[in-house]
Short mmCIF file of C-alpha atoms and ligand atoms in Angstrom, two decimals:
data_model
loop_
_atom_site.label_atom_id
_atom_site.label_comp_id
_atom_site.label_asym_id
_atom_site.label_seq_id
_atom_site.Cartn_x
_atom_site.Cartn_y
_atom_site.Cartn_z
CA MET A 1 0.00 0.00 0.00
CA ARG A 2 1.34 3.42 -0.94
CA THR A 3 1.18 5.84 1.96
CA ILE A 4 1.04 9.61 1.66
CA THR A 5 2.01 11.84 4.56
CA PHE A 6 0.84 15.38 5.16
CA ASP A 7 2.95 17.33 7.65
CA ILE A 8 0.44 20.00 8.65
CA ASP A 9 1.23 23.20 10.51
CA ARG A 10 -1.09 23.44 13.51
CA PHE A 11 -1.94 26.43 15.69
CA ASP A 12 -4.42 26.51 18.56
CA GLY A 13 -4.32 30.22 19.32
CA THR A 14 -1.26 30.03 21.54
CA ARG A 15 0.82 27.00 20.54
CA SER A 16 2.29 26.09 17.14
CA TRP A 17 3.45 22.63 16.10
CA THR A 18 3.64 20.41 13.04
CA GLN A 19 1.59 17.22 13.00
CA SER A 20 2.04 14.31 10.60
CA TYR A 21 -0.92 12.43 9.13
CA ALA A 22 -0.43 9.33 7.00
CA PHE A 23 -3.19 8.11 4.70
CA GLU A 24 -3.62 5.67 1.87
CA TYR A 25 -2.81 7.00 -1.61
CA ASP A 26 -5.91 7.57 -3.68
CA PRO A 27 -5.51 8.98 -7.20
CA THR A 28 -8.99 10.52 -7.12
CA LEU A 29 -8.17 12.85 -4.23
CA THR A 30 -7.48 16.56 -4.40
CA VAL A 31 -5.46 18.35 -1.72
CA LEU A 32 -8.77 19.46 -0.17
CA GLY A 33 -10.17 15.91 -0.43
CA SER A 34 -7.10 14.69 1.44
CA LEU A 35 -7.61 17.25 4.22
CA ILE A 36 -11.28 16.29 4.51
CA ARG A 37 -10.32 12.62 4.69
CA ILE A 38 -7.84 13.35 7.50
CA LYS A 39 -10.43 15.39 9.40
CA GLU A 40 -13.15 12.75 8.97
CA GLN A 41 -11.06 9.67 9.63
CA GLN A 42 -8.21 10.76 11.88
CA ASP A 43 -8.50 14.14 13.59
CA PRO A 44 -11.72 16.17 13.84
CA SER A 45 -9.77 18.96 15.56
CA LEU A 46 -7.92 19.87 12.34
CA ASN A 47 -9.22 23.21 11.08
CA PHE A 48 -9.29 24.53 7.51
CA THR A 49 -11.77 26.46 5.38
CA ALA A 50 -13.58 25.34 2.22
CA SER A 51 -17.02 25.67 0.79
CA CYS A 52 -17.78 25.26 -2.90
CA ARG A 53 -15.18 22.58 -3.73
CA CYS A 54 -15.16 23.84 -7.32
CA ALA A 55 -12.73 26.79 -7.44
CA ILE A 56 -15.41 29.44 -7.05
CA CYS A 57 -15.53 30.60 -3.42
CA GLY A 58 -11.78 31.05 -2.93
CA SER A 59 -11.80 29.88 0.69
CA CYS A 60 -9.57 26.78 0.47
CA ALA A 61 -6.15 28.23 -0.46
CA VAL A 62 -3.27 26.62 1.46
CA ARG A 63 0.45 26.28 0.94
CA VAL A 64 1.89 23.00 -0.30
CA ASN A 65 5.64 22.92 0.32
CA GLY A 66 5.58 26.70 0.65
CA ASN A 67 3.57 27.43 -2.52
CA ALA A 68 0.00 28.64 -2.47
CA VAL A 69 -2.57 26.50 -4.26
CA LEU A 70 -6.33 26.28 -4.34
CA ALA A 71 -6.76 23.01 -2.42
CA CYS A 72 -10.01 21.98 -4.13
CA ASP A 73 -8.58 22.61 -7.59
CA THR A 74 -5.25 20.85 -7.05
CA ARG A 75 -5.05 17.12 -7.53
CA LEU A 76 -2.99 15.23 -4.99
CA ASP A 77 -1.29 13.42 -7.86
CA THR A 78 -0.19 16.73 -9.39
CA VAL A 79 1.64 17.95 -6.29
CA LEU A 80 3.13 14.50 -5.55
CA LYS A 81 4.59 14.47 -9.04
CA GLN A 82 5.63 18.14 -8.85
CA TRP A 83 7.64 17.57 -5.65
CA GLY A 84 8.70 14.00 -6.36
CA ALA A 85 7.89 12.87 -2.82
CA ASP A 86 5.09 11.17 -0.89
CA THR A 87 5.42 13.57 2.04
CA LEU A 88 4.11 17.12 1.65
CA HIS A 89 4.23 20.07 4.00
CA ILE A 90 0.85 21.80 4.28
CA SER A 91 0.70 25.24 5.86
CA PRO A 92 -1.62 28.26 5.93
CA ILE A 93 -1.21 30.86 3.16
CA GLY A 94 1.53 33.36 3.88
CA ASN A 95 1.31 37.06 4.73
CA PHE A 96 -1.94 36.44 6.62
CA LYS A 97 -2.55 36.26 10.35
CA VAL A 98 -3.34 32.66 11.31
CA ILE A 99 -6.45 32.07 13.41
CA SER A 100 -6.31 28.29 13.77
CA ASP A 101 -4.33 25.61 11.88
CA LEU A 102 -4.91 26.44 8.17
CA VAL A 103 -7.55 29.10 8.83
CA VAL A 104 -6.42 32.70 8.25
CA ASP A 105 -7.90 36.07 9.14
CA TRP A 106 -9.29 38.12 6.25
CA GLY A 107 -10.52 41.01 8.41
CA ASP A 108 -7.77 43.54 7.75
CA LYS A 109 -7.36 42.35 4.15
CA ILE A 110 -10.95 43.30 3.41
CA GLU A 111 -10.33 46.71 4.98
CA ARG A 112 -7.34 47.16 2.68
CA LEU A 113 -9.48 46.09 -0.28
CA ARG A 114 -11.96 48.83 0.61
CA SER A 115 -9.20 51.40 0.14
CA ALA A 116 -9.26 50.70 -3.62
CA LYS A 117 -12.83 52.05 -3.63
CA PRO A 118 -14.05 48.88 -5.36
CA GLY A 119 -17.32 50.06 -6.79
CA LEU A 120 -18.51 51.62 -10.02
CA LYS A 121 -19.57 55.25 -10.18
CA ALA A 122 -21.16 55.31 -13.61
CA LYS A 123 -20.91 58.08 -16.20
CA LYS A 124 -23.76 60.60 -16.31
CA GLU A 125 -24.97 59.29 -19.68
CA PHE A 126 -26.22 56.14 -17.97
CA SER A 127 -29.54 56.09 -16.19
CA ALA A 128 -31.98 53.66 -14.61
CA ASP A 129 -33.91 53.69 -17.92
CA SER A 130 -31.01 53.40 -20.36
CA GLY A 131 -29.07 50.94 -18.23
CA CYS A 132 -25.31 50.81 -17.92
CA GLN A 133 -24.15 48.78 -20.88
CA GLN A 134 -20.71 48.39 -22.39
CA SER A 135 -19.49 46.85 -25.63
CA PRO A 136 -18.06 43.30 -25.68
CA ALA A 137 -14.67 44.86 -26.56
CA ASP A 138 -14.78 47.11 -23.48
CA PHE A 139 -15.87 44.22 -21.29
CA ALA A 140 -12.98 42.13 -22.62
CA LYS A 141 -10.57 44.70 -21.12
CA ILE A 142 -11.73 43.91 -17.58
CA GLN A 143 -13.03 40.37 -17.96
CA LYS A 144 -9.97 38.68 -16.48
CA GLN A 145 -10.00 40.84 -13.36
CA TRP A 146 -13.61 39.81 -12.74
CA ASP A 147 -12.37 36.22 -12.34
CA CYS A 148 -10.69 37.06 -9.02
CA ILE A 149 -12.19 34.89 -6.26
CA LEU A 150 -10.22 36.47 -3.40
CA CYS A 151 -8.40 33.27 -2.46
CA GLY A 152 -5.30 35.17 -1.29
CA SER A 153 -2.79 33.03 -3.23
CA CYS A 154 -1.20 36.11 -4.82
CA ALA A 155 -0.79 37.80 -1.44
CA SER A 156 0.59 34.61 0.10
CA GLU A 157 3.68 34.59 -2.10
CA CYS A 158 4.15 38.35 -2.60
CA ASN A 159 7.76 39.12 -1.66
CA LYS A 160 7.06 42.83 -1.22
CA LEU A 161 4.37 42.10 1.38
CA THR A 162 6.70 39.74 3.21
CA ASP A 163 9.38 42.42 3.25
CA ASN A 164 7.10 45.26 4.34
CA ASP A 165 3.31 45.36 4.18
CA ARG A 166 3.01 48.89 5.55
CA ASP A 167 3.65 50.60 2.23
CA PHE A 168 2.20 48.02 -0.16
CA LEU A 169 -1.15 46.28 -0.58
CA GLU A 170 -2.12 42.73 -1.44
CA PRO A 171 -1.79 42.15 -5.22
CA PHE A 172 -5.51 41.34 -5.51
CA VAL A 173 -6.31 44.85 -4.23
CA TYR A 174 -4.51 46.34 -7.23
CA THR A 175 -6.39 43.94 -9.51
CA HIS A 176 -9.73 45.07 -8.10
CA ALA A 177 -8.73 48.74 -8.35
CA ASN A 178 -7.71 48.29 -11.98
CA ARG A 179 -10.95 46.48 -12.75
CA TYR A 180 -12.83 49.70 -11.94
CA ALA A 181 -10.15 52.03 -13.28
CA GLN A 182 -10.36 50.41 -16.74
CA ASP A 183 -14.14 50.03 -16.80
CA SER A 184 -15.53 51.98 -19.77
CA ARG A 185 -18.66 52.80 -17.75
CA SER A 186 -16.73 54.48 -14.95
CA ALA A 187 -17.16 58.24 -14.55
CA ASP A 188 -13.58 58.64 -13.35
CA GLY A 189 -11.21 55.67 -13.36
CA MET A 190 -8.49 57.83 -11.85
CA VAL A 191 -10.32 57.79 -8.50
CA HIS A 192 -9.02 54.25 -7.99
CA VAL A 193 -5.58 54.91 -9.50
CA LYS A 194 -4.93 57.92 -7.26
CA GLU A 195 -5.69 55.83 -4.17
CA MET A 196 -3.34 53.12 -5.34
CA VAL A 197 -0.55 55.63 -6.08
CA LYS A 198 -0.83 56.70 -2.43
CA GLN A 199 -0.69 53.05 -1.36
CA GLY A 200 2.33 51.50 -2.96
CA LEU A 201 1.54 51.33 -6.68
CA TRP A 202 5.20 52.05 -7.46
CA LYS A 203 6.62 49.74 -4.78
CA CYS A 204 6.06 46.40 -6.55
CA LEU A 205 9.32 44.40 -6.73
CA HIS A 206 8.34 42.62 -9.96
CA CYS A 207 8.97 39.18 -8.47
CA MET A 208 5.90 37.98 -10.44
CA GLU A 209 4.90 35.49 -7.73
CA CYS A 210 1.37 36.92 -7.88
CA VAL A 211 1.19 36.02 -11.57
CA THR A 212 2.55 32.49 -11.24
CA LYS A 213 0.45 31.62 -8.16
CA CYS A 214 -2.96 32.92 -9.23
CA PRO A 215 -5.19 29.87 -9.82
CA LYS A 216 -7.32 31.93 -12.21
CA GLN A 217 -4.39 33.08 -14.36
CA ILE A 218 -4.93 36.72 -13.45
CA ALA A 219 -1.86 38.94 -13.58
CA PRO A 220 -1.96 41.47 -10.71
CA ALA A 221 1.50 42.69 -11.81
CA ALA A 222 -0.05 43.65 -15.17
CA ASP A 223 -2.84 45.49 -13.33
CA ILE A 224 -0.20 47.42 -11.43
CA ALA A 225 1.56 48.25 -14.70
CA ALA A 226 -1.73 49.36 -16.32
CA MET A 227 -2.52 51.74 -13.46
CA ARG A 228 1.04 53.09 -13.51
CA ALA A 229 0.52 53.91 -17.19
CA MET A 230 -2.76 55.66 -16.34
CA ALA A 231 -1.04 57.64 -13.58
CA PHE A 232 1.74 58.63 -15.96
CA ALA A 233 -0.68 59.68 -18.69
CA ALA A 234 -2.51 61.84 -16.16
CA GLY A 235 0.74 63.64 -15.34
CA ASN A 236 1.36 61.91 -12.03
CA THR A 237 5.12 61.71 -12.47
CA ASP A 238 6.42 62.69 -9.03
CA GLY A 239 8.45 60.24 -6.97
CA LYS A 240 11.13 57.63 -7.45
CA GLY A 241 8.85 55.09 -9.16
CA PRO A 242 7.79 57.33 -12.05
CA ARG A 243 11.33 58.70 -12.40
CA HIS A 244 12.69 55.15 -12.56
CA ALA A 245 10.17 54.21 -15.26
CA GLU A 246 10.97 57.35 -17.24
CA ALA A 247 14.74 56.74 -16.98
CA PHE A 248 14.14 53.16 -18.10
CA ARG A 249 12.21 54.30 -21.17
CA THR A 250 14.74 57.02 -22.02
CA ASP A 251 17.57 54.48 -22.00
CA LEU A 252 15.66 52.13 -24.24
CA GLU A 253 14.74 54.92 -26.64
CA ASN A 254 18.30 56.28 -26.78
CA THR A 255 20.28 53.11 -27.16
CA GLY A 256 18.06 50.07 -26.65
CA ARG A 257 20.15 49.18 -23.58
CA LEU A 258 19.70 49.84 -19.90
CA ASN A 259 22.53 51.81 -18.38
CA GLU A 260 22.30 50.60 -14.78
CA VAL A 261 24.94 53.02 -13.58
CA ARG A 262 22.99 56.02 -14.79
CA LEU A 263 19.57 54.63 -13.97
CA VAL A 264 20.05 55.00 -10.22
CA PRO A 265 21.04 58.69 -10.05
CA ARG A 266 18.18 59.59 -12.35
CA THR A 267 15.78 57.53 -10.26
CA GLU A 268 17.05 58.79 -6.94
CA GLY A 269 17.09 62.36 -8.21
CA LEU A 270 20.59 63.04 -6.95
CA ILE A 271 21.81 66.55 -7.57
CA ASP A 272 25.37 65.39 -7.70
CA ALA A 273 24.90 62.66 -10.27
CA ALA A 274 28.62 61.99 -10.52
CA THR A 275 28.88 61.12 -6.82
CA GLY A 276 25.81 58.91 -6.98
CA ARG A 277 27.11 57.07 -10.00
CA MET A 278 30.44 56.43 -8.34
CA GLY A 279 28.85 55.15 -5.14
CA PHE A 280 26.43 52.90 -6.98
CA THR A 281 29.12 51.70 -9.38
CA TYR A 282 31.36 50.85 -6.42
CA ARG A 283 28.59 48.79 -4.77
CA MET A 284 27.83 46.98 -8.05
CA LEU A 285 31.52 46.15 -8.46
CA LYS A 286 31.84 45.03 -4.86
CA HIS A 287 28.96 42.57 -5.19
CA GLY A 288 30.23 41.25 -8.52
CA LYS A 289 27.22 42.59 -10.43
CA LEU A 290 29.38 44.62 -12.79
CA GLY A 291 32.77 43.94 -14.35
CA ALA A 292 35.46 46.66 -14.17
CA LEU A 293 35.57 47.19 -17.94
CA GLU A 294 31.81 47.30 -18.19
CA ALA A 295 31.69 49.83 -15.36
CA ALA A 296 34.29 52.02 -17.06
CA GLU A 297 32.37 51.89 -20.31
CA LEU A 298 29.09 52.75 -18.61
CA TYR A 299 30.69 55.48 -16.59
CA LEU A 300 32.68 57.16 -19.32
CA THR A 301 30.82 56.64 -22.55
CA ASP A 302 27.40 56.54 -24.06
CA ASN A 303 26.35 53.11 -25.23
CA LYS A 304 26.09 52.72 -28.93
CA PRO A 305 22.52 52.06 -30.07
CA ILE A 306 21.75 48.41 -30.60
CA GLU A 307 21.08 46.99 -34.02
CA GLY A 308 17.41 47.53 -34.92
CA ILE A 309 17.05 50.56 -32.65
CA ASP A 310 14.73 52.25 -35.18
CA GLY A 311 12.17 49.48 -34.78
CA LEU A 312 12.38 49.69 -31.00
CA ARG A 313 11.96 53.48 -31.09
CA LYS A 314 8.86 53.04 -33.25
CA ILE A 315 7.35 50.68 -30.64
CA ILE A 316 8.16 53.11 -27.80
CA ARG A 317 6.70 56.07 -29.71
CA TYR A 318 3.56 54.09 -30.49
CA GLU A 319 3.16 53.11 -26.84
CA ARG A 320 3.72 56.73 -25.70
CA ASP A 321 2.00 58.77 -28.41
CA GLY A 322 -0.33 56.23 -29.95
CA LYS A 323 1.23 56.70 -33.43
S1 FES B 1 -13.59 25.29 -1.78
FE1 FES B 1 -14.28 27.03 -2.90
S2 FES B 1 -12.53 27.58 -4.08
FE2 FES B 1 -11.93 25.77 -3.09
#
């Protein structure tokens, strides 16, 4: 008989421990089905949340070997094969306060979601009689964001939240904000963008964990990028984030290459750019991120444009000016 073992992180409000549960392999089980089997047959005190069992309610997200998954939508076989082992570590999703075992607290997350003003204030042209319709093409722009089921998987693996959650929100909050910001029926999409600018829109580290972990294939990082573009277009260019993006684009337009040595002073807004470049260059050299010759070239000369720069400039102009 093949035996599977779940090492499950337990918490009773004061004490934390890891408990092992062995059960017979069954190819029909999901991760959630396995947890239910353990609860029903071995330990009724094990706590976890689930409801729909069909990837709709979003309440069953847990971590398997440190990676968030939707337990009801993840076959046991899939994760056994993925990790190449019959023992898996099951823990609550990360960046959440744990209430009991695998149950996490959504209270403050919902408060943070409210800060995105997730609601539609429709344009004046709509009325109770005319309705509030939009074209299929306009709906397609926000369709993916509507798929969010608030499972918390994106927040669980967000490295920025783990580092510091005081100046950044859960990735799903940005997705919900963008859903209303991009809605063609909205009277003023910038209402949501402005709030997000105040709350970390430019602080994303681009680790892309939110994109790879979303069970609905939503890309919160793309929502962040879309709202940054809206903020830029509306003239909201103050701060390190916008300056960094602008310096990035200028480099690409000039030469097609990023000049890391110059990027930092322009981002940081140093008055004495030469000093900043030297300090940054020194740190890059010290950590082996830059070779001496490369540093000298970056420091002393302009890069030559890459081959095909005209095509790249055309793309950048089209993105910026729409022509
Ligand atoms: S139980 Fe509802 S999404 Fe998994």
